[in-house]
Tab-separated table of N, CA, C and O in Angstrom:
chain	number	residue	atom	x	y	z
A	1	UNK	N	-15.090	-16.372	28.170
A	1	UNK	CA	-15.710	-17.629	27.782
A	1	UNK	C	-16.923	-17.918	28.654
A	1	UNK	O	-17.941	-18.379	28.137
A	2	UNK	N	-16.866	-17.708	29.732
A	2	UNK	CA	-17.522	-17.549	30.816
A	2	UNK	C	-19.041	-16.728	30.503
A	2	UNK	O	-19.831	-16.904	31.430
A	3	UNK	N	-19.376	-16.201	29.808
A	3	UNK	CA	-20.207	-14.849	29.744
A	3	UNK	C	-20.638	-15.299	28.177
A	3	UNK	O	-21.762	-15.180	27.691
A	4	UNK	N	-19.336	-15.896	27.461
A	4	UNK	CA	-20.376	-16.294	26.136
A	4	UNK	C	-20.841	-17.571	25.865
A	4	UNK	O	-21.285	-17.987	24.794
A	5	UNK	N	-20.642	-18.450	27.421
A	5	UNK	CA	-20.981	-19.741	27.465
A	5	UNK	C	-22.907	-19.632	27.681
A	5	UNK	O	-23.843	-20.416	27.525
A	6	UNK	N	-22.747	-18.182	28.118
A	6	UNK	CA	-24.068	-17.563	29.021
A	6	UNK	C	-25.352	-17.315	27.654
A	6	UNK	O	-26.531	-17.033	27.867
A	7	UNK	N	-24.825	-17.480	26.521
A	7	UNK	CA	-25.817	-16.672	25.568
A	7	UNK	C	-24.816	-15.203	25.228
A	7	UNK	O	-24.903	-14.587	24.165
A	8	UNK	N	-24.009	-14.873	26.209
A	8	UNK	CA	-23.935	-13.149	25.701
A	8	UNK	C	-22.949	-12.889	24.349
A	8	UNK	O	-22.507	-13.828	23.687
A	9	UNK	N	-22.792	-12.079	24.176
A	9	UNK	CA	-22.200	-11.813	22.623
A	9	UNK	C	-21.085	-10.728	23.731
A	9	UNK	O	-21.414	-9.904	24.584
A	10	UNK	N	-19.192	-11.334	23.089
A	10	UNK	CA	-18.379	-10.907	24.144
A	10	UNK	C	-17.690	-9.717	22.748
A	10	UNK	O	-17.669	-10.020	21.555
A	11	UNK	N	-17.388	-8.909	23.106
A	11	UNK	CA	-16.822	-7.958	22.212
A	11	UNK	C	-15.117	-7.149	23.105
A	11	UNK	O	-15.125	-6.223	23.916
A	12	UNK	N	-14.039	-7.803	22.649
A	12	UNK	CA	-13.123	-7.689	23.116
A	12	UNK	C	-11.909	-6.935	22.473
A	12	UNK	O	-11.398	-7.376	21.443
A	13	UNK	N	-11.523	-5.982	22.981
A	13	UNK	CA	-11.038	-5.042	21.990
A	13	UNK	C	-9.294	-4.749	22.524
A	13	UNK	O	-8.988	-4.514	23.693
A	14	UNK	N	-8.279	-4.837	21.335
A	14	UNK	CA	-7.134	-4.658	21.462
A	14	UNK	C	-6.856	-3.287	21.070
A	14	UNK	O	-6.515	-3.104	19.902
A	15	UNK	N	-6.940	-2.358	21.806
A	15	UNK	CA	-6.842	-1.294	21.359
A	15	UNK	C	-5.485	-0.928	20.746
A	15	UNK	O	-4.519	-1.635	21.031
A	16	UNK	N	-5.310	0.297	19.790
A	16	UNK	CA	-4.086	1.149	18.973
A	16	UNK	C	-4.017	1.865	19.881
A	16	UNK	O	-4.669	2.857	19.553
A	17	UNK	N	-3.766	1.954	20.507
A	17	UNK	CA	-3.391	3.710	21.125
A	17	UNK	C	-2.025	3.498	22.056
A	17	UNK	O	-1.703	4.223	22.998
A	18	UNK	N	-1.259	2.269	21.543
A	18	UNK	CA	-0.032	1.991	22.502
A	18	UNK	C	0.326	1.495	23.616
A	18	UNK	O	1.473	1.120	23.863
A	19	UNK	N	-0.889	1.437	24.599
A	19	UNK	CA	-1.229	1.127	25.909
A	19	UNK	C	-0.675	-0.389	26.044
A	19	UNK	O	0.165	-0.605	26.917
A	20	UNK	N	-1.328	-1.956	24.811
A	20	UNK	CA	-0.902	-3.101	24.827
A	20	UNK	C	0.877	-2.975	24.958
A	20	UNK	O	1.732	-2.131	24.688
A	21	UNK	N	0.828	-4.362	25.543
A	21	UNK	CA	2.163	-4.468	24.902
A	21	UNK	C	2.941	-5.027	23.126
A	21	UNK	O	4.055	-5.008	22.602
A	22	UNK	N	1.533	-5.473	22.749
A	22	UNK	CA	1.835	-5.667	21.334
A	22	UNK	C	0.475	-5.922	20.430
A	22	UNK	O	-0.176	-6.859	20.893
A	23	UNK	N	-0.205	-5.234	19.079
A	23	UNK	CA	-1.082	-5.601	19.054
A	23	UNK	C	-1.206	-5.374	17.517
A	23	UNK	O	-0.471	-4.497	17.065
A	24	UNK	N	-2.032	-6.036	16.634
A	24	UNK	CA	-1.745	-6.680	15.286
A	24	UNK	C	-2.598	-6.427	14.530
A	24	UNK	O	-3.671	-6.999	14.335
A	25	UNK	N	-1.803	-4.852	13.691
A	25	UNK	CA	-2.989	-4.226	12.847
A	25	UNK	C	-3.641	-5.231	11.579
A	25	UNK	O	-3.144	-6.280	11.168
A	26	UNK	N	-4.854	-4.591	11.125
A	26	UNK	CA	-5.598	-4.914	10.259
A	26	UNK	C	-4.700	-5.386	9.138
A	26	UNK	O	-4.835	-6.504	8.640
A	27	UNK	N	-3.662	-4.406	8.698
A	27	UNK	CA	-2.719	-4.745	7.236
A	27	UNK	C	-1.845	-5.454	7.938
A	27	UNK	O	-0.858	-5.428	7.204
A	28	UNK	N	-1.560	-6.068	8.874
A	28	UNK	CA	-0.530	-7.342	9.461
A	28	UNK	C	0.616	-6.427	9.960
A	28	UNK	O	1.597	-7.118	10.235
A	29	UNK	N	0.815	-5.171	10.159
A	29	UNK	CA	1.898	-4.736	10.790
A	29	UNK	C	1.454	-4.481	12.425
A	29	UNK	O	0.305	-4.443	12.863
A	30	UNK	N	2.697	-4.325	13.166
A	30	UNK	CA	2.414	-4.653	14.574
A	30	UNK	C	2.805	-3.619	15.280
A	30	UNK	O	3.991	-3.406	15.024
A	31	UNK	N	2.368	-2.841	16.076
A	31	UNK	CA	1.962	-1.632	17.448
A	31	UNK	C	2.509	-2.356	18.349
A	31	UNK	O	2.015	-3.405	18.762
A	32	UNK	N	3.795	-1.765	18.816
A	32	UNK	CA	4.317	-2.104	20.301
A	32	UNK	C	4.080	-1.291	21.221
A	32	UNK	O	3.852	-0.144	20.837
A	33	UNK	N	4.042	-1.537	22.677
A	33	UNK	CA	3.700	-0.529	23.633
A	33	UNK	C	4.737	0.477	23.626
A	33	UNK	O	5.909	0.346	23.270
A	34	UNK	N	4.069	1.630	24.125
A	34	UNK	CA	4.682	3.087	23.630
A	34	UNK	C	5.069	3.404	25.515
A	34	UNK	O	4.344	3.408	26.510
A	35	UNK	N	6.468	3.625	25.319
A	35	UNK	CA	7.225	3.676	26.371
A	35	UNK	C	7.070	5.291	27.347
A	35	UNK	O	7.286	5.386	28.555
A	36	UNK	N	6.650	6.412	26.435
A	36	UNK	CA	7.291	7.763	26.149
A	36	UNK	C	6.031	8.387	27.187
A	36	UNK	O	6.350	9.110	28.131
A	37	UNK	N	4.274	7.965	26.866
A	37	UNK	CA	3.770	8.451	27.849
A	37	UNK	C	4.165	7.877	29.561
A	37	UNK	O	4.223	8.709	30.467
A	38	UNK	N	4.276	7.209	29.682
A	38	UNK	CA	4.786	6.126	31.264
A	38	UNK	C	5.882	7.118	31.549
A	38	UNK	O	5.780	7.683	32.638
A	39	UNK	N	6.757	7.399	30.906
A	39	UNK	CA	8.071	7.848	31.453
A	39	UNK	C	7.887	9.637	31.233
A	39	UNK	O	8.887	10.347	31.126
A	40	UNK	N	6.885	10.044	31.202
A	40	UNK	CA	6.327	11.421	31.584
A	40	UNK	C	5.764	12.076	32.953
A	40	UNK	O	5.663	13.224	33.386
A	41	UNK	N	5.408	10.619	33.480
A	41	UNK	CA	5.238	11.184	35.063
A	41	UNK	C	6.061	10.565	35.979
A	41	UNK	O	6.822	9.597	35.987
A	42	UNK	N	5.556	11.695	37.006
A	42	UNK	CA	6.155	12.111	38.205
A	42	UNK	C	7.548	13.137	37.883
A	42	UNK	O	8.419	13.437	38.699
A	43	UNK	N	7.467	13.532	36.542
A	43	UNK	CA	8.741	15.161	36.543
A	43	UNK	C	7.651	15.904	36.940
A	43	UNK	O	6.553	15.350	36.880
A	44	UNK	N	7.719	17.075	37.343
A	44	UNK	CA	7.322	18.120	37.288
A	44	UNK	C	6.999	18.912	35.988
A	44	UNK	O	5.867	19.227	35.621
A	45	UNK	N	7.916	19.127	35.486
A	45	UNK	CA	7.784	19.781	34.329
A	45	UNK	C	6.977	18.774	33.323
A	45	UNK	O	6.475	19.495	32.461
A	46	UNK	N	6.700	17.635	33.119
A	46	UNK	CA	5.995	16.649	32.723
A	46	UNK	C	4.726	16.366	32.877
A	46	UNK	O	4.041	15.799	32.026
A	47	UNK	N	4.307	16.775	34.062
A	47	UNK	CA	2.664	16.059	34.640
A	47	UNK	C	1.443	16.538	33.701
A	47	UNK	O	0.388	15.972	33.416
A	48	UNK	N	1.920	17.658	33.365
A	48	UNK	CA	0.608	18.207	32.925
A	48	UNK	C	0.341	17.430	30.937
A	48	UNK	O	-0.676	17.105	30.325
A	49	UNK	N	1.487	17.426	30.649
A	49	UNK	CA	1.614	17.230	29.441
A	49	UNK	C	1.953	15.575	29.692
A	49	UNK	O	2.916	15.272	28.987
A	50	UNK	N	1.448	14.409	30.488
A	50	UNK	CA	1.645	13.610	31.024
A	50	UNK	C	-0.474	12.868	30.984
A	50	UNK	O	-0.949	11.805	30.582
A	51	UNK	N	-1.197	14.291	31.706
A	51	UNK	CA	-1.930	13.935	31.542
A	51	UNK	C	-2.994	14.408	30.507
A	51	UNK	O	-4.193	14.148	30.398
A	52	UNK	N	-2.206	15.136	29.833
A	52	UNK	CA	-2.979	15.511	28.524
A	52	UNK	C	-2.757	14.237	27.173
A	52	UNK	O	-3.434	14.087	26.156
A	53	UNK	N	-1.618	13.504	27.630
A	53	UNK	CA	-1.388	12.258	26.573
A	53	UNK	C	-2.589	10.923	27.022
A	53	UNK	O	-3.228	10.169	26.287
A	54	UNK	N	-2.542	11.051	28.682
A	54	UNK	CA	-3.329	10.168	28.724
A	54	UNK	C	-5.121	10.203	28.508
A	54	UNK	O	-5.894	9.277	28.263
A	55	UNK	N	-5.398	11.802	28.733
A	55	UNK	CA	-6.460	12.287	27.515
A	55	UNK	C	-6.638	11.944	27.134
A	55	UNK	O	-7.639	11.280	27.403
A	56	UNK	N	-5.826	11.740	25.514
A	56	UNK	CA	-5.625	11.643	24.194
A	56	UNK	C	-6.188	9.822	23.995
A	56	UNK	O	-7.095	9.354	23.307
A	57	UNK	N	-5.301	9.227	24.827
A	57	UNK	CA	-5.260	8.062	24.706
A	57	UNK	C	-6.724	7.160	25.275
A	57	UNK	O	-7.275	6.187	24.761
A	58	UNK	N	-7.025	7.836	26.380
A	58	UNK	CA	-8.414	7.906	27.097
A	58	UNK	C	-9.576	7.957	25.696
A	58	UNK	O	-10.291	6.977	25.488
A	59	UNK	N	-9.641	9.007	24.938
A	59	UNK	CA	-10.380	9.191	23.661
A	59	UNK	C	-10.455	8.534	22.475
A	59	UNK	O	-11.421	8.408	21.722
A	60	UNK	N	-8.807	7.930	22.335
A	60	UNK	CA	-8.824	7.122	21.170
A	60	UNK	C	-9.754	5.865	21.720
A	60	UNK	O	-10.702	5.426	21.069
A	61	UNK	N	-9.360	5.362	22.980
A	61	UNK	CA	-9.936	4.144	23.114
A	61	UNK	C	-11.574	4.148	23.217
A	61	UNK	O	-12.273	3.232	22.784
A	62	UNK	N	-12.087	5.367	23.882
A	62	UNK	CA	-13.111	5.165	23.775
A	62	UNK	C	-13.723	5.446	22.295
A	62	UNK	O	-14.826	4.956	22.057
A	63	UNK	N	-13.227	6.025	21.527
A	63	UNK	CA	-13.429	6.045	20.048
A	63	UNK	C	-13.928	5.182	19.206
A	63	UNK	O	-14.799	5.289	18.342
A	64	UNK	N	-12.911	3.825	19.754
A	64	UNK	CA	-12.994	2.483	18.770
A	64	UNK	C	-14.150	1.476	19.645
A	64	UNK	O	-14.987	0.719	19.154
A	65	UNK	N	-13.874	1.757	21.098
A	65	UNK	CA	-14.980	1.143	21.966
A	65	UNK	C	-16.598	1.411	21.410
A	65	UNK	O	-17.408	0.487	21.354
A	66	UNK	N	-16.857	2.514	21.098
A	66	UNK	CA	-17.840	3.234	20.610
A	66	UNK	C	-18.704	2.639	19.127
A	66	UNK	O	-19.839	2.280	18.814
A	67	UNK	N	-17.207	2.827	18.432
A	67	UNK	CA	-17.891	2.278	17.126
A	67	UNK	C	-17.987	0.769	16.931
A	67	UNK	O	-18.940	0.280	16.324
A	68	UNK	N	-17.073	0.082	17.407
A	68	UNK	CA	-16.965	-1.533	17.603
A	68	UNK	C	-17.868	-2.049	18.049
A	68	UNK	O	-18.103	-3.226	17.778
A	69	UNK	N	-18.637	-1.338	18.859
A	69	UNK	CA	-20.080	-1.658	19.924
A	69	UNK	C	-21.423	-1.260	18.642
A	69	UNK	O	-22.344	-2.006	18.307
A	70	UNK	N	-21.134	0.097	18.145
A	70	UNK	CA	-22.342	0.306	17.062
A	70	UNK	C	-21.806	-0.708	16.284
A	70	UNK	O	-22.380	-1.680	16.775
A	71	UNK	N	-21.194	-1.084	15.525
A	71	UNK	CA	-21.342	-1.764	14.544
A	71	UNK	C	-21.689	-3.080	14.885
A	71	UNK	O	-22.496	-3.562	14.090
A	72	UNK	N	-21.312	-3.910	15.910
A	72	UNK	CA	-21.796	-5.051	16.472
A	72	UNK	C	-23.661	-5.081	16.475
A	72	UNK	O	-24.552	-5.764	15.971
A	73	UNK	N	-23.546	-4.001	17.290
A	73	UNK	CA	-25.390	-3.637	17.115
A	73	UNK	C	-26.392	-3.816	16.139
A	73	UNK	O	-27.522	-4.305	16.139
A	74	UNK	N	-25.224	-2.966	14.821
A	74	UNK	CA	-25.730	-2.986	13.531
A	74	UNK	C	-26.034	-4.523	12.923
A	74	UNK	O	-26.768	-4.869	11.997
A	75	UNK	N	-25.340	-5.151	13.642
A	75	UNK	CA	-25.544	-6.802	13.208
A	75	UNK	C	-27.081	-7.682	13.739
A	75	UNK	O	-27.458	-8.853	13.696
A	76	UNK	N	-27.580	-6.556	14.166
A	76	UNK	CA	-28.920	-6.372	14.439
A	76	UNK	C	-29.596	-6.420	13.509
A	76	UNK	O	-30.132	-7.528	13.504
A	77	UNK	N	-29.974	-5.698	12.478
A	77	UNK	CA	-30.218	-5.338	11.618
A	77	UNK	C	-29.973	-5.776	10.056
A	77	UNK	O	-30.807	-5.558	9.177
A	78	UNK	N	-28.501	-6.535	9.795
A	78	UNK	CA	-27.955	-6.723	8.999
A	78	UNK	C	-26.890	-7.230	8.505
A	78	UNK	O	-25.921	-6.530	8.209
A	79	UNK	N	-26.930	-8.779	8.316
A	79	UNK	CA	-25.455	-9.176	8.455
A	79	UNK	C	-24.312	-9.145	7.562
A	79	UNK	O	-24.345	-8.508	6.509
A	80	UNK	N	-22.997	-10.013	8.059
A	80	UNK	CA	-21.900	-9.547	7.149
A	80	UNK	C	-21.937	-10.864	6.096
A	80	UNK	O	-22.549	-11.830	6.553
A	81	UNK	N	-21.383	-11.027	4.790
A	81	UNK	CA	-21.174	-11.469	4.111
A	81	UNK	C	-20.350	-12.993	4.531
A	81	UNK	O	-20.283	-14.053	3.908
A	82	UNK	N	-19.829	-12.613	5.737
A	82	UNK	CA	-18.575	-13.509	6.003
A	82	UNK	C	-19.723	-14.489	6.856
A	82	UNK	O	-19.967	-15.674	6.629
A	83	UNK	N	-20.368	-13.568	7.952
A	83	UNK	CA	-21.303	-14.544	8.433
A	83	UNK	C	-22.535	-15.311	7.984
A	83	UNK	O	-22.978	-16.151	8.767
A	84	UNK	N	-23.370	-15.053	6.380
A	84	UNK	CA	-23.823	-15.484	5.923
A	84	UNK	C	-23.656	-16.471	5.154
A	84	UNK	O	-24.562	-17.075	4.580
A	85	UNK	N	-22.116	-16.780	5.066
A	85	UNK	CA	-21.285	-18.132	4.320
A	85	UNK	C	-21.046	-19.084	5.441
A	85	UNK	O	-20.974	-20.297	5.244
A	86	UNK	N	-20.940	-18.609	6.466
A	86	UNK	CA	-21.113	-19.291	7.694
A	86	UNK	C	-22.534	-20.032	8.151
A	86	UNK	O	-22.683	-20.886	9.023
A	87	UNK	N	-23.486	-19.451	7.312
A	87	UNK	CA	-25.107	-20.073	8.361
A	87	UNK	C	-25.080	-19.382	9.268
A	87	UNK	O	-25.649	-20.030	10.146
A	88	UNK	N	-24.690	-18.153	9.800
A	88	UNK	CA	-24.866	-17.501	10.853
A	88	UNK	C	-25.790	-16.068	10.807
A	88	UNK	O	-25.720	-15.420	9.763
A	89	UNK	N	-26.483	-15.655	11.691
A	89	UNK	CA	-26.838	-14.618	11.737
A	89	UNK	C	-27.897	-13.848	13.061
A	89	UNK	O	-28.903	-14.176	13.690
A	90	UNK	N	-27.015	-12.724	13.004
A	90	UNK	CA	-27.701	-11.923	14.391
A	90	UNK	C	-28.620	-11.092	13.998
A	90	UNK	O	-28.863	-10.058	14.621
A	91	UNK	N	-29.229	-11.439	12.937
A	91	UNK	CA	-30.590	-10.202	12.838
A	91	UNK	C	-31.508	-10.320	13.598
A	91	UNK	O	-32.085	-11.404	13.513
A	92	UNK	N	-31.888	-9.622	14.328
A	92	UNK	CA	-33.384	-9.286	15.230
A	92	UNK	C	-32.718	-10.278	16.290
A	92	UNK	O	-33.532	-10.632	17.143
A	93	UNK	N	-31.692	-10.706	16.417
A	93	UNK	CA	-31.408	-11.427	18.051
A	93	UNK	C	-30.524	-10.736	18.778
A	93	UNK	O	-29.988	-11.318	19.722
A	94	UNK	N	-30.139	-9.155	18.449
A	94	UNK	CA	-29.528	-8.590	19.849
A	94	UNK	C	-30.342	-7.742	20.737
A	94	UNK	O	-30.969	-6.783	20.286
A	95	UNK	N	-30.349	-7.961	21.594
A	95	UNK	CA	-31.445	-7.080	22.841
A	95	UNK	C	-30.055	-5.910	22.805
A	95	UNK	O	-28.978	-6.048	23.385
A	96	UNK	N	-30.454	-4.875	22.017
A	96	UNK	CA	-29.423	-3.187	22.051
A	96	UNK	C	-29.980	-2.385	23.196
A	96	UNK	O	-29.662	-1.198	23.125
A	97	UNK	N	-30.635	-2.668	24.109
A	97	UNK	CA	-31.017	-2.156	25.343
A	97	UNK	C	-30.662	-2.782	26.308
A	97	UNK	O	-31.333	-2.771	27.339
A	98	UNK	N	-29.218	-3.657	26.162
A	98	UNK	CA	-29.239	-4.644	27.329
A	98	UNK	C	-27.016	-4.839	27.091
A	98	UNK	O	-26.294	-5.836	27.054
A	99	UNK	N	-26.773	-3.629	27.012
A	99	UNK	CA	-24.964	-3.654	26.815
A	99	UNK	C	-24.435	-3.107	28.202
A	99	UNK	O	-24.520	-2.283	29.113
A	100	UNK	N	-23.786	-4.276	27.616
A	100	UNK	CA	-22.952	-3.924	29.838
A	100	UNK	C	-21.474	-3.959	29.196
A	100	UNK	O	-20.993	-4.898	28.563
A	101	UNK	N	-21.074	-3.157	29.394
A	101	UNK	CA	-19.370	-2.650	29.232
A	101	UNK	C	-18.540	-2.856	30.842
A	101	UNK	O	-18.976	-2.380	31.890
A	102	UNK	N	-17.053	-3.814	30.693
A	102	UNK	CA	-16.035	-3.746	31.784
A	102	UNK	C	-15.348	-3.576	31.415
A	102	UNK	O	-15.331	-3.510	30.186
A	103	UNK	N	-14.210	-3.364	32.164
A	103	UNK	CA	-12.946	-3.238	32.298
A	103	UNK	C	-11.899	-3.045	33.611
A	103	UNK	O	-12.264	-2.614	34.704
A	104	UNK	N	-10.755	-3.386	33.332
A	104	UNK	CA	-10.241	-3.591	34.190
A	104	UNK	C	-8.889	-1.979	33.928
A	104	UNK	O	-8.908	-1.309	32.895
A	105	UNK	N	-7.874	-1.696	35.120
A	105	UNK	CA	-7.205	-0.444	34.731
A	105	UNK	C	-7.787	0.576	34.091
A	105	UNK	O	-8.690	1.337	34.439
A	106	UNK	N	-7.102	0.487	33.032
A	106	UNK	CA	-7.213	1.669	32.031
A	106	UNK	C	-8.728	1.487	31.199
A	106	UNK	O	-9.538	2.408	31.091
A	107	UNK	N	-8.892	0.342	30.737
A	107	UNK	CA	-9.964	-0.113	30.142
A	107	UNK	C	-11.344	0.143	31.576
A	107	UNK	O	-12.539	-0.083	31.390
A	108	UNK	N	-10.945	0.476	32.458
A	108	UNK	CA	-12.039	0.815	33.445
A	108	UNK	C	-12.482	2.019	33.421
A	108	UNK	O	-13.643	2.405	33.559
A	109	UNK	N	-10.919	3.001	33.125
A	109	UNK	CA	-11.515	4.435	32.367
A	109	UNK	C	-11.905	4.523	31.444
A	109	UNK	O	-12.422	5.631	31.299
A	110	UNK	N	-11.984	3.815	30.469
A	110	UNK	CA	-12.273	3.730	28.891
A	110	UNK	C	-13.745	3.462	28.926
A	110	UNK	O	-14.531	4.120	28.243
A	111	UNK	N	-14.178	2.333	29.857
A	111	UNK	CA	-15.798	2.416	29.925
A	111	UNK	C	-16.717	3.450	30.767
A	111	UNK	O	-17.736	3.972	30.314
A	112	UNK	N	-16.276	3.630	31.861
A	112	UNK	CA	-16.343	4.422	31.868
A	112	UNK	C	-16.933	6.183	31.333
A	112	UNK	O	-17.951	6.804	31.637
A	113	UNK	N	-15.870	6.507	30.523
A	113	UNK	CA	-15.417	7.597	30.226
A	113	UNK	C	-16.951	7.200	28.514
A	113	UNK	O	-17.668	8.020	27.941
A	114	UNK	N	-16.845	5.807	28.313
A	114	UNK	CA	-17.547	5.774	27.075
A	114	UNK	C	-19.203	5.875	27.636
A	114	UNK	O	-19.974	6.733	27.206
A	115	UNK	N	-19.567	4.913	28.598
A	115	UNK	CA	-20.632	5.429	29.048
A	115	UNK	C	-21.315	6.914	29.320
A	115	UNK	O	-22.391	7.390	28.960
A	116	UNK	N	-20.329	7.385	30.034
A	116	UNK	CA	-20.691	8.891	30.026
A	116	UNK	C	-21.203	9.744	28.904
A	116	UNK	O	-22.033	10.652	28.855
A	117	UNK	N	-20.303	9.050	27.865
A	117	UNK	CA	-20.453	10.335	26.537
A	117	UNK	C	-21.748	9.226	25.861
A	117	UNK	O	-22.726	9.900	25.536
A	118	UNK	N	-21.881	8.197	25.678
A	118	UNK	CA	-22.987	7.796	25.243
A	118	UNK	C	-24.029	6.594	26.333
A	118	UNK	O	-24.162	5.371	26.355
A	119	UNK	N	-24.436	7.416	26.903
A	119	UNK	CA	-25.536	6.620	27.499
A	119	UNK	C	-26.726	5.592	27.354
A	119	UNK	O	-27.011	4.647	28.091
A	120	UNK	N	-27.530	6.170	25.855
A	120	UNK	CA	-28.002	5.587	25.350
A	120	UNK	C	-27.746	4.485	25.138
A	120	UNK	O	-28.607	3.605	25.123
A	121	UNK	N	-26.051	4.208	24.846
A	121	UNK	CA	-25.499	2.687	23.886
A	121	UNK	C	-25.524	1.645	25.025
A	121	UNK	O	-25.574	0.433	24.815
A	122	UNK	N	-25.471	2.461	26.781
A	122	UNK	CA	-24.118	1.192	27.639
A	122	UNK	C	-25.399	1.109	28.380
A	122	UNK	O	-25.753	2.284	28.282
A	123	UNK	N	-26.276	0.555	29.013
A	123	UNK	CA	-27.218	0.126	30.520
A	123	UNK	C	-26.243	0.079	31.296
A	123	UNK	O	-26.481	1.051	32.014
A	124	UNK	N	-24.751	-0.625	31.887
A	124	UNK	CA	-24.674	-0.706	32.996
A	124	UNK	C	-22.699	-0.966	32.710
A	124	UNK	O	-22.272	-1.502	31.688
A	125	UNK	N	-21.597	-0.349	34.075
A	125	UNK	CA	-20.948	-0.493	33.855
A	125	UNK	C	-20.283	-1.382	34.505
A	125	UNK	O	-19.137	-1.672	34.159
């Protein structure tokens, strides 16, 4: 609230990838946190295939981080239907050279990890 009291446009993302503890798909069914990667480490026989889930999960998020951010952008350019019944519109008012991505934990690797692979999209983390 803090940051969009500021002018900024806040883009806040509940990610799928199990990590939440509960989170509320598009068709109204609900993703509970997934117990199975957590309880993979510290075996031995586990670690490796421990951190190949958190890989996985590392990628999905930056996946949706990625496109959630382009398409916001795209609102640059062109708005949605929903916001034009509204009186609203972000055409030609986002500065797309000016995206600062945080996070906190996991979401700290997620920006991270998204900056890296697209530079162009993030200025600063």
């Amino acid at each position: 609230m803090a940051l969009a009291s500021q002018g900024y446009i806040v883009l806040s993302l509940n990610h799928q990838d199990g990590s939440a503890p509960v989170v509320q798909r598009v068709d109204g069914s609900f993703l509970t946190f997934d117990f199975e990667i957590p309880g993979l480490k510290g075996g031995k026989d586990t670690e490796e295939e421990y951190y190949r889930a958190r890989r996985s999960r590392t990628n999905l998020r930056v996946k949706e981080l990625l496109a959630s951010t382009e398409r916001l952008l795209d609102l640059n350019e062109m708005d949605l239907p929903e916001l034009k019944e509204s009186n609203l519109s972000l055409v030609g008012r986002l500065q797309k050279d000016h995206s600062f991505f945080m996070g906190h934990s996991f979401g700290g690797a997620t920006v991270l990890t998204a900056a890296k692979r697209r530079p162009d999209l993030i200025k600063a983390v």
